[in-house]
Structures are given as structure tokens and as C-alpha cells.
Short mmCIF file of C-alpha atoms in Angstrom, two decimals:
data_model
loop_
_atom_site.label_atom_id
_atom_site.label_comp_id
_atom_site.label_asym_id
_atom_site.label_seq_id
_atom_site.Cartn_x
_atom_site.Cartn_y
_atom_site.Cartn_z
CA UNK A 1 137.27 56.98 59.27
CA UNK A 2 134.02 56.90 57.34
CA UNK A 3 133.69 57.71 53.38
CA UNK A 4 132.42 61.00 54.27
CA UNK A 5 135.18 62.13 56.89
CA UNK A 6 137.91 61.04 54.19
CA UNK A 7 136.36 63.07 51.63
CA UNK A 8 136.58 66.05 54.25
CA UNK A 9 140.17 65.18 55.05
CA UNK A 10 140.97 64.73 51.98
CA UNK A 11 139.34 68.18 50.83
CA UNK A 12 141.11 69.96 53.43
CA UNK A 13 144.50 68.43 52.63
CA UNK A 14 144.06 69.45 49.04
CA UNK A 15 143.07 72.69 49.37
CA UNK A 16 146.40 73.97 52.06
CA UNK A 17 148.54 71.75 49.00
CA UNK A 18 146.63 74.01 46.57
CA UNK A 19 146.89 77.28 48.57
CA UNK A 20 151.21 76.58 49.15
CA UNK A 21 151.08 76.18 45.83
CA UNK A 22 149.92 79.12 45.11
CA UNK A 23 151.62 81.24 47.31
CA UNK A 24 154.97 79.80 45.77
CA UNK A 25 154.40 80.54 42.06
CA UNK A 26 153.43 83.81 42.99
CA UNK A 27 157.08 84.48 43.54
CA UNK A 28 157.89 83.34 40.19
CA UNK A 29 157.66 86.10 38.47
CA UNK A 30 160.80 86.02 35.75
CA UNK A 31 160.51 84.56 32.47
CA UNK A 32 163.37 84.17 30.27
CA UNK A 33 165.08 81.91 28.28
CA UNK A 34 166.48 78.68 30.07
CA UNK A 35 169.65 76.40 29.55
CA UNK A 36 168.26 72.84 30.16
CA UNK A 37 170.60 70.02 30.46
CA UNK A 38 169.25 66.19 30.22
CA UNK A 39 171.84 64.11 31.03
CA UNK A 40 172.33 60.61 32.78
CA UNK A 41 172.78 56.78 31.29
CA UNK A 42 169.01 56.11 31.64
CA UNK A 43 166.71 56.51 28.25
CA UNK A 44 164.55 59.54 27.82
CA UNK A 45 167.28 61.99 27.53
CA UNK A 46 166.85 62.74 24.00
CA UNK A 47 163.32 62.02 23.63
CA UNK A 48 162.40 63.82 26.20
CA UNK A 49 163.87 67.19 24.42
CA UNK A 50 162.14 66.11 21.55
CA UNK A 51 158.56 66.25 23.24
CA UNK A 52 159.59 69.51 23.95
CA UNK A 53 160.36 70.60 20.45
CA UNK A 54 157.31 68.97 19.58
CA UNK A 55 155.22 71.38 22.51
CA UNK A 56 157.53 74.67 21.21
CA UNK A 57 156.06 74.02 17.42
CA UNK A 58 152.50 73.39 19.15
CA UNK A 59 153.35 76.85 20.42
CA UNK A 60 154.24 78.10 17.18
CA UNK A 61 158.16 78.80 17.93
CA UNK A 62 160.98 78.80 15.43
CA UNK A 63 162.66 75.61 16.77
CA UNK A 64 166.42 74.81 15.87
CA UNK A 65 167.64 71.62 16.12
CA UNK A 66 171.52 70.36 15.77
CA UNK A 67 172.41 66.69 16.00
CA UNK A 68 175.83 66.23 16.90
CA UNK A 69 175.80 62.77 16.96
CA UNK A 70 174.00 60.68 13.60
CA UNK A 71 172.14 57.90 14.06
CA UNK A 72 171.42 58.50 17.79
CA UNK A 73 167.59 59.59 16.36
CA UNK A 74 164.94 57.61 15.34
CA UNK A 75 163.56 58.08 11.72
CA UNK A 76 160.24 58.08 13.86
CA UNK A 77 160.94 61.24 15.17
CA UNK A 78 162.83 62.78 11.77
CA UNK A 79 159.32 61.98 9.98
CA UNK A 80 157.77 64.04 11.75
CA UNK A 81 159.81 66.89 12.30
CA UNK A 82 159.92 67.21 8.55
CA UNK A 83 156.18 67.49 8.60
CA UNK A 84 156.62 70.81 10.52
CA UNK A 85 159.40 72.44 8.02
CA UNK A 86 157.94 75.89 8.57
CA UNK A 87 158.91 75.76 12.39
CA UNK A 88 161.99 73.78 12.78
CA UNK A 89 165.20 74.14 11.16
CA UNK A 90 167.37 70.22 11.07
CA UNK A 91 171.26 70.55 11.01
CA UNK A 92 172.60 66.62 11.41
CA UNK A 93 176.00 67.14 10.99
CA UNK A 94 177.54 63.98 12.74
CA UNK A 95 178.68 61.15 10.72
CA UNK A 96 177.37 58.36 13.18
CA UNK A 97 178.68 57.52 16.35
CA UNK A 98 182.22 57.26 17.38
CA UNK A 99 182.30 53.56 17.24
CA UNK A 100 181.24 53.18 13.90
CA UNK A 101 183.42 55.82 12.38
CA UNK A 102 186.91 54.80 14.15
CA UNK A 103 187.81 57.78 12.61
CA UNK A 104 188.80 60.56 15.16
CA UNK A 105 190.14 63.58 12.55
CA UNK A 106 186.73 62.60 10.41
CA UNK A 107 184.68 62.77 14.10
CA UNK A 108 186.91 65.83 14.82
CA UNK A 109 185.44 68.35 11.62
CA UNK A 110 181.93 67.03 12.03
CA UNK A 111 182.04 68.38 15.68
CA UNK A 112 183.68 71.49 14.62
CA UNK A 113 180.85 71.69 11.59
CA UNK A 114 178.15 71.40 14.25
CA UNK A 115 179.38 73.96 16.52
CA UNK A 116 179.56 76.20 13.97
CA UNK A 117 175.51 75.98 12.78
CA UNK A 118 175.14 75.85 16.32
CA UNK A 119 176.31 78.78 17.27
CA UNK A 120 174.38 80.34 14.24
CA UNK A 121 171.00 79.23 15.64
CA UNK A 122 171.89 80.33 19.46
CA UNK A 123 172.88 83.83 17.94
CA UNK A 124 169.87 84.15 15.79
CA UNK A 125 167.00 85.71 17.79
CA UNK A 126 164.16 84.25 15.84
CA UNK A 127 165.21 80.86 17.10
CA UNK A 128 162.68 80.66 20.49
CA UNK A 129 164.73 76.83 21.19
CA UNK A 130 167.83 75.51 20.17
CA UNK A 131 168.15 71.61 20.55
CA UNK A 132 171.69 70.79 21.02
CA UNK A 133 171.39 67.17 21.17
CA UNK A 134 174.11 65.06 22.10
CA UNK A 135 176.35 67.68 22.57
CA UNK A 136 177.67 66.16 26.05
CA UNK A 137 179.58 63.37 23.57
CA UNK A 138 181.18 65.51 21.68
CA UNK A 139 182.52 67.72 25.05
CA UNK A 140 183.05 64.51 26.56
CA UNK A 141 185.51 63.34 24.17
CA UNK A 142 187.59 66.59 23.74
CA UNK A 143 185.80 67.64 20.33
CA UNK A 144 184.96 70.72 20.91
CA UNK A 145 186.92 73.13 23.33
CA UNK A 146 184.77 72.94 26.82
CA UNK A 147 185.36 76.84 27.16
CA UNK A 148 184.34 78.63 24.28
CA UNK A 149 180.67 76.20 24.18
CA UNK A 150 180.19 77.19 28.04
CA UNK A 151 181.24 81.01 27.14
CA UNK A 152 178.69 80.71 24.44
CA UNK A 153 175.84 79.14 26.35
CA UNK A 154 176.22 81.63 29.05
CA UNK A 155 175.82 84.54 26.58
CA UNK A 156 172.81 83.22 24.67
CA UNK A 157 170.10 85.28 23.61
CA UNK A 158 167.87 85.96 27.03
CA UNK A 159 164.74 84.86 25.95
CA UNK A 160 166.34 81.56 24.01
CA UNK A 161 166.19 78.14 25.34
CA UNK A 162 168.49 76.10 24.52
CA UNK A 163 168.59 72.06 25.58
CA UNK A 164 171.42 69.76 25.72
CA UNK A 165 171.46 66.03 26.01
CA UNK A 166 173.73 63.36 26.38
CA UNK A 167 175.20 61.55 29.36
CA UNK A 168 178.24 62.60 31.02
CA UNK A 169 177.15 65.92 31.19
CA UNK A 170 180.43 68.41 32.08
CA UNK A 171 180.50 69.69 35.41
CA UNK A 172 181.14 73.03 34.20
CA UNK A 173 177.42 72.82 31.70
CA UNK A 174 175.65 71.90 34.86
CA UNK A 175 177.00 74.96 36.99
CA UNK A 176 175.53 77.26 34.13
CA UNK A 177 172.62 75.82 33.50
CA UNK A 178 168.64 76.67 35.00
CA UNK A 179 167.48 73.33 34.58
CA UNK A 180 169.21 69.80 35.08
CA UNK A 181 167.67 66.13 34.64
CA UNK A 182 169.15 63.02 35.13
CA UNK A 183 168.00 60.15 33.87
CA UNK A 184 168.23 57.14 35.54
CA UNK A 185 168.18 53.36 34.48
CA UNK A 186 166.41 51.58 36.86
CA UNK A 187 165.15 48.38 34.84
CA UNK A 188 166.14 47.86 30.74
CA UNK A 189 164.94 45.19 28.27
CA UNK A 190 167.92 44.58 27.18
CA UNK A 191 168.70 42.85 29.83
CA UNK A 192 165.93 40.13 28.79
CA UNK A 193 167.10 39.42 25.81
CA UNK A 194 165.12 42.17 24.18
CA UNK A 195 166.02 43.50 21.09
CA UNK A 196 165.96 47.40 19.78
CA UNK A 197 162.29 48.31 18.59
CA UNK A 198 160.61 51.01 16.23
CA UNK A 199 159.18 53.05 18.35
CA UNK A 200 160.91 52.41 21.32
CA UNK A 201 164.74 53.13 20.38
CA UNK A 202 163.96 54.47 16.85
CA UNK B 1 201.16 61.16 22.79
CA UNK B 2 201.30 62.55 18.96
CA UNK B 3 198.21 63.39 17.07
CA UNK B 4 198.64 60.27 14.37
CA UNK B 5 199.41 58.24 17.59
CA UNK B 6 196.05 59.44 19.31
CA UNK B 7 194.26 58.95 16.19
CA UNK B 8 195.21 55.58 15.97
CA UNK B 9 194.51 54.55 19.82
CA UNK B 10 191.14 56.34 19.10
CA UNK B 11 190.46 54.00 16.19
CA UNK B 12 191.32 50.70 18.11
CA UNK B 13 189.41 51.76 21.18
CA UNK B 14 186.15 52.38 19.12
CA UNK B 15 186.81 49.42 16.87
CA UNK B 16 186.97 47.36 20.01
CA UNK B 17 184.04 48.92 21.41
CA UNK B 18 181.55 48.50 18.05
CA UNK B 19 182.58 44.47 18.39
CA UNK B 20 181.21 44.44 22.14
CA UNK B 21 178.35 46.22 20.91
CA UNK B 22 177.43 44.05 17.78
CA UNK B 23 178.38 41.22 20.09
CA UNK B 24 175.85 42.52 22.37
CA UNK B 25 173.16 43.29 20.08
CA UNK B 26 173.50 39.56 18.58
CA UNK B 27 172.02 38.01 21.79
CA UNK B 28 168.56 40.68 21.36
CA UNK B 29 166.74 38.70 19.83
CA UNK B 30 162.92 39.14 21.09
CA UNK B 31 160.56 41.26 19.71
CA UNK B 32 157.41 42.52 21.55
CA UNK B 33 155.49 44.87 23.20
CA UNK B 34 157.14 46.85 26.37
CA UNK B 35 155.70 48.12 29.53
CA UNK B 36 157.71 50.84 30.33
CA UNK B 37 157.69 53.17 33.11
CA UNK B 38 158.82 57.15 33.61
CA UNK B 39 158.83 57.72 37.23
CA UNK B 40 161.12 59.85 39.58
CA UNK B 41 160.32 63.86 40.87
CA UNK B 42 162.36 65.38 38.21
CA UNK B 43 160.83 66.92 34.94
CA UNK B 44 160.25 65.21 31.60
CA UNK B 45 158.12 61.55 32.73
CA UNK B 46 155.67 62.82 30.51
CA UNK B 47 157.34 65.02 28.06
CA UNK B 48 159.36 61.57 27.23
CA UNK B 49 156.17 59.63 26.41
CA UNK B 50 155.04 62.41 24.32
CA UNK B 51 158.29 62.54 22.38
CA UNK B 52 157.85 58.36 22.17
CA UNK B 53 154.20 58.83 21.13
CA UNK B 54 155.73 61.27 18.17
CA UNK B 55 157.82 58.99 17.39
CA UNK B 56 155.44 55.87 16.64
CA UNK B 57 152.93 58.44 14.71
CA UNK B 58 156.62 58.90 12.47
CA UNK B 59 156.40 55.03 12.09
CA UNK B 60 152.96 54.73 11.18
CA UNK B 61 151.83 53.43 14.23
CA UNK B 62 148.16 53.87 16.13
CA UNK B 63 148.70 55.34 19.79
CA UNK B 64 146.36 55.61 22.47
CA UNK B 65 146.79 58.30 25.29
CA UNK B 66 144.63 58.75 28.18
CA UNK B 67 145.33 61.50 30.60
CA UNK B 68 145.13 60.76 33.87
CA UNK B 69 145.36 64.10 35.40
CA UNK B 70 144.01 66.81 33.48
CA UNK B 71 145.87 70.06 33.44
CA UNK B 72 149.22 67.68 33.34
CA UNK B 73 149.54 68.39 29.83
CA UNK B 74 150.39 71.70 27.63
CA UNK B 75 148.36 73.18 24.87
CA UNK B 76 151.75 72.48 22.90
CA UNK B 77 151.56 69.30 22.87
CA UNK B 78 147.67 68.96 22.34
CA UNK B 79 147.73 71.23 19.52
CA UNK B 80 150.32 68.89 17.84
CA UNK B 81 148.74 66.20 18.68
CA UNK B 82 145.53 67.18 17.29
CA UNK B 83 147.09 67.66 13.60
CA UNK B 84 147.41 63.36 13.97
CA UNK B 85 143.91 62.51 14.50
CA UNK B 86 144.37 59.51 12.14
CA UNK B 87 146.64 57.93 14.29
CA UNK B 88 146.30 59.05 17.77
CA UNK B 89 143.20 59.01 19.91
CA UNK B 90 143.27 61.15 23.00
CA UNK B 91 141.16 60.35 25.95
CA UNK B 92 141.38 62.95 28.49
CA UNK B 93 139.18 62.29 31.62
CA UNK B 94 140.64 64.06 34.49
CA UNK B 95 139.11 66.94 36.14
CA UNK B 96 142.21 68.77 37.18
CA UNK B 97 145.16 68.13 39.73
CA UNK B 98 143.46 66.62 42.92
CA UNK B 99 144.78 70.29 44.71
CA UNK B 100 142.35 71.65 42.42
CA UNK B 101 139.25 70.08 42.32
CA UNK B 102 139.65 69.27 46.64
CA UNK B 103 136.64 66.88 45.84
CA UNK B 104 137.33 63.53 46.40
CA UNK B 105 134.44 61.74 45.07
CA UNK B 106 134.74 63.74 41.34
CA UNK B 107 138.44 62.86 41.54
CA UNK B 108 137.50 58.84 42.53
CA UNK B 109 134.54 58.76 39.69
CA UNK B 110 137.16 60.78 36.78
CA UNK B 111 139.71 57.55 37.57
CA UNK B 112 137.18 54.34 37.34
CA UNK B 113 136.34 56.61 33.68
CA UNK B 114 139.62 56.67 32.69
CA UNK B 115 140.68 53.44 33.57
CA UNK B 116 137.77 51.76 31.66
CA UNK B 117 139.26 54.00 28.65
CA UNK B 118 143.09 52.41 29.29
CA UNK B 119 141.27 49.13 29.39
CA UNK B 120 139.25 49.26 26.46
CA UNK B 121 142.38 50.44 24.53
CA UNK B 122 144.82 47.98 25.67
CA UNK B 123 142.54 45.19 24.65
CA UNK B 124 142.12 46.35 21.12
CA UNK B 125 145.33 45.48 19.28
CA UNK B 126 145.07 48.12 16.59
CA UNK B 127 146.77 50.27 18.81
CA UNK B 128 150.53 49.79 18.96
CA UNK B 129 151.30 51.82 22.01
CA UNK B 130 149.12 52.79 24.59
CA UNK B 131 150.91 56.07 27.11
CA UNK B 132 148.69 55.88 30.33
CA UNK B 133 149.82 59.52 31.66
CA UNK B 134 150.11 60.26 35.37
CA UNK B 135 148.26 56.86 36.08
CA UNK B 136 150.74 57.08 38.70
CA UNK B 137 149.50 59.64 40.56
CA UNK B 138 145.68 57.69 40.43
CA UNK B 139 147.43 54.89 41.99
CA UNK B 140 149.28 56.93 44.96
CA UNK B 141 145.73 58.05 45.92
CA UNK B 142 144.61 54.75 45.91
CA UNK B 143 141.40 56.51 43.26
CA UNK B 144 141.84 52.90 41.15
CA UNK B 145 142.36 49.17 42.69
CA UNK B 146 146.13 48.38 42.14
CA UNK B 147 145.78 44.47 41.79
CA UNK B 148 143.27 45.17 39.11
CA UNK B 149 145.66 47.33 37.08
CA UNK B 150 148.59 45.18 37.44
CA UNK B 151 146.79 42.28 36.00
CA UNK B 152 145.58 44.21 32.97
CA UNK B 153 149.24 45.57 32.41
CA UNK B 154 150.80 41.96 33.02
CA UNK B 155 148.16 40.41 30.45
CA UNK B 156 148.40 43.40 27.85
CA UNK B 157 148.60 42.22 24.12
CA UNK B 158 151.87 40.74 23.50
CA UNK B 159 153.00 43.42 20.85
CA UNK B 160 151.17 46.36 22.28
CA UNK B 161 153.55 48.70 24.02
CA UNK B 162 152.53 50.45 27.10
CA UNK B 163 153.71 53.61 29.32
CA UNK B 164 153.04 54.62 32.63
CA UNK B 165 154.18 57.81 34.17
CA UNK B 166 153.96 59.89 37.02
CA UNK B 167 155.75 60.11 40.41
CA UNK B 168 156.07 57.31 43.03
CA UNK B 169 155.69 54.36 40.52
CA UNK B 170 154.17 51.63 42.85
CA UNK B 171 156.87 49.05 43.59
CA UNK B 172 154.64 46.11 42.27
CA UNK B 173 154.34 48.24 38.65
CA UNK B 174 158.32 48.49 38.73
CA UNK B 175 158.12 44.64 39.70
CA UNK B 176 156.29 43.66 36.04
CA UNK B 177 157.64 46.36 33.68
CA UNK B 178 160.17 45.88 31.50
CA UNK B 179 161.73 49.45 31.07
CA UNK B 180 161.91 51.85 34.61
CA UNK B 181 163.33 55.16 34.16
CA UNK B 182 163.60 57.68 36.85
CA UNK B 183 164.04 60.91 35.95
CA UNK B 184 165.83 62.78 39.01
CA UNK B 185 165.65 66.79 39.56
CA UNK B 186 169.55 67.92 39.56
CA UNK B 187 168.51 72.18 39.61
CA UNK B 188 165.21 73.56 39.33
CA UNK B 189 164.71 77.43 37.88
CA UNK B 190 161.86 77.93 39.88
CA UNK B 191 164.51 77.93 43.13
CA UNK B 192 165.92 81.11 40.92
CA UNK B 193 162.51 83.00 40.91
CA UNK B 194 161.56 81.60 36.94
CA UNK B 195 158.08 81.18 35.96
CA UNK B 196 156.81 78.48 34.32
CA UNK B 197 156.91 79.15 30.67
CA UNK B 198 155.35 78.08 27.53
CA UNK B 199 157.23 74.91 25.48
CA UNK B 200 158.80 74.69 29.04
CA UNK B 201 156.30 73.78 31.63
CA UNK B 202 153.24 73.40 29.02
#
């Protein structure tokens, strides 16, 4: 094939990729509110919800954001959020993770706290996202009751996304939910001897 | 099983599990700059750099970005970005998804651009991480010479981080980086008739 009769192919290939394209967004008509789920053991789960708080405020949403577990964000990311107080609302009620507490009835209430300012935020309409983050810990280790967070979810606001994150992700979450990630380690530093970095993990 | 009895397996579970981890953390060591790559069809490759990029701003940190593929990014994210001037430079030289523009040549002469961008900001060590977005995709169309980019990524500045993302992550950049992530699509709400939304989709 010459230069030129790639550039043709290549045109042509383009433009029926561009015109199926099309033709399938054009039956997306609906816009509501979405339950995303990021789940898996890879990295990214977290931060990825973050870069879309980050995009909602860019937007000019009301962002809500409830950390179930502490210490699983970077002070990276808290900086900044606290730069944009007028948009996003912080409730960090965890106490740090599980293994550092070793305390299940302390682990226990702070789960119970951060349902409760969770379900605040869902129920308040001038919340456009609610980031539940970590939330799949808490559900995995029987903290909070599995039913009444899915009976919430699946009555949230219509036009409200909400995003939760964590690995281990319920069965039950996924069924409900519009949008589902996993996130997949395929290669970590760790394995080289590489230590936790700002920037990186925090 | 009582509740004091669960409480106290709880405790000894966790307790054993913080030793493995501090155990574990003991033999990280190393320091230095990461190549790390956000590959896979699911969402969130991107939004995941951007929510890293945040994150070294919170530190303090200069960041390069150079996009890739224009039109990959939402006004969110630019608009947040933009408020960071002082610490992030943006270099955007795409012309549009390749479905777009159908032109071949444009496409091939927008990648050599942006390339000599990444290259320019790799090499200058005032910048602590460097996010490459949807180089990826450049490299699938074969728009920049692959042995030429994996030498500049394998000889980047020891403490500069960089990120690569975008779909089919060539084997031989998965071969050199230190941190692969695939991020896998589980349920997608366009199969449900959504639209792609703002702080969702851009």
C-alpha cells in the first residue's frame, strides 16, 4: 500500500467508526443520576472517583463526599478539596483502618456515624454527587446492614450520582448499580522493593 | 460466637494482620520516580491520572500533562485544572479522536507535536510527574515510533514520575513500567439507553 492509499483507507475506516458512533449515541437519550461502583484489588479505585469529584466541581456541582475508611486518602488530595469549600462538603468519619484500630465496637459506631451523614447527603437534592468512598469495607465486614444501604441506593434522588469504592464490592451493589469498574493489578512496585510515595499512594 | 467473643477474634485477626503489613512495608525501601500505566476498555484510565495529577498539585508538586487525543478530556477537569496554572502546564495537541478528524496525515503530524512536548517535559526535572494521556491510543495507530518512546520512558529522570493511559497498552510499555492497572468494564449505562453526562463522561 502506498502513503496515499493508507491515508484513504484509513479515512474511510474512520469515518464508518465515526458514523456507528453516531448512530449509537443517538439512542442515548436518558440522563439521570447514576450509581457507579469502582471496585477490584488493583489501584485507581479511589482516585479515580476523586478525578471525578474534581470534574463535578469543574462543573460547578455541590459535591458530597463521605470517607468511611481514614487514612485510605492522601493529604494530596484533602489539600485540595479544601481549596474548593464552596462546592464540596468532607464527612471523614472512620477512625483508620481496621487493622490499626483492633477495635471492632469502636469500628462498629464510626460505620454507623458514616451511614448516617451519608444518607443525609444522598437525601439532600442539592448534592449533584455523593462520594461514598470505601464503603465496600465497611459492607464487607458486616458494619453496616447490606439491606437497608442497597434499599437506600436504589431510592436515591434521580438525578444524584452517587460513587462507591472499595474492593470486594457486594454482589447485591453491583446488581443495582448503572456503572461498574474493576480494577485490576496487573504489575505493582511493591513488588520491587518500592516503597509508598507522595503522590503516588498519598 | 458471643459479641465480646467476636470482638476479641476481631482484634487478634487485625492485630495479626497490621504485623504482616508493617512487616511488609519494612522491606519498601526505594524511593523514585514510577512509570505507571492505566490501560484496559473500562472507564476511569484517565479520570485516575487526573485524580493523581490533583493529588501532586495537593503536595506541591509541578505536573506536566499532554493530551494525546483531544476531545478525551472534559471541560470539568480543564476548568479545574486551569485554577493551578502555577503548578501544572497543560499541553494539548490533538486534533480530535482519529473518527473525527478521518485525516491521517493531521492525525500523524498532531502526534510527532505532542511527543516532542512529552519529551521536552520529561527531560526537565522540575516537573515531578509527567501524565502522557491516551499516548496509548498514538501508539495503537502506529502515529509515533514505539522503540523511540520506550527508550525515552526507560531513561526518564530517576525521580520524575510518569503515566501513560489509554486502551491496548503495548506489551513492550507493560514490559518496562513499574505500575499496570487495567481497568475492566463490569456494566455500562449506555447498554440501558443513558447519555453521557456532565462530571460523568466529561
Amino acid at each position: 500500500m502506498t502513503e496515499a492509499e493508507r491515508d484513504a483507507y484509513h479515512a474511510e475506516k474512520m469515518r464508518k467508526k465515526k458514523e456507528a458512533r453516531t448512530r449509537m449515541l443517538a439512542t442515548k437519550t436518558e440522563e439521570r443520576g447514576l450509581l457507579i461502583v469502582h471496585t477490584g484489588k488493583g489501584k485507581g479505585k479511589s482516585t479515580a472517583a476523586f478525578g471525578m469529584v474534581f470534574r463535578a466541581i469543574g462543573h460547578g456541582f455541590k459535591v458530597g463526599v463521605v470517607q468511611f475508611v481514614k487514612g485510605a486518602w492522601g493529604t494530596g488530595e484533602r489539600d485540595i478539596l479544601e481549596k474548593f469549600q464552596d462546592f464540596v462538603t468532607i464527612r471523614a468519619m472512620g477512625e483508620g483502618f481496621t487493622w490499626d484500630t483492633q477495635d471492632r465496637q469502636r469500628d462498629l459506631a464510626a460505620a454507623a456515624a458514616a451511614w448516617k451523614q451519608a444518607k443525609e447527603m444522598i437525601a439532600d437534592p442539592s448534592y449533584k454527587m455523593v462520594l461514598l468512598d470505601e464503603l465496600n469495607i465497611c459492607l464487607r465486614y458486616d458494619y453496616l446492614p447490606l439491606e437497608e444501604v442497597i434499599e437506600v441506593l436504589k431510592n436515591k434522588p434521580r438525578d444524584t450520582h452517587v460513587i462507591v469504592t472499595g474492593r470486594n464490592a457486594k454482589d447485591e451493589l453491583i446488581e443495582i448499580a448503572d456503572l461498574v469498574t474493576e480494577m485490576t493489578e496487573i504489575k505493582h512496585p511493591f513488588r520491587t522493593g518500592v516503597k509508598a510515595q507522595a503522590g503516588i499512594e498519598f
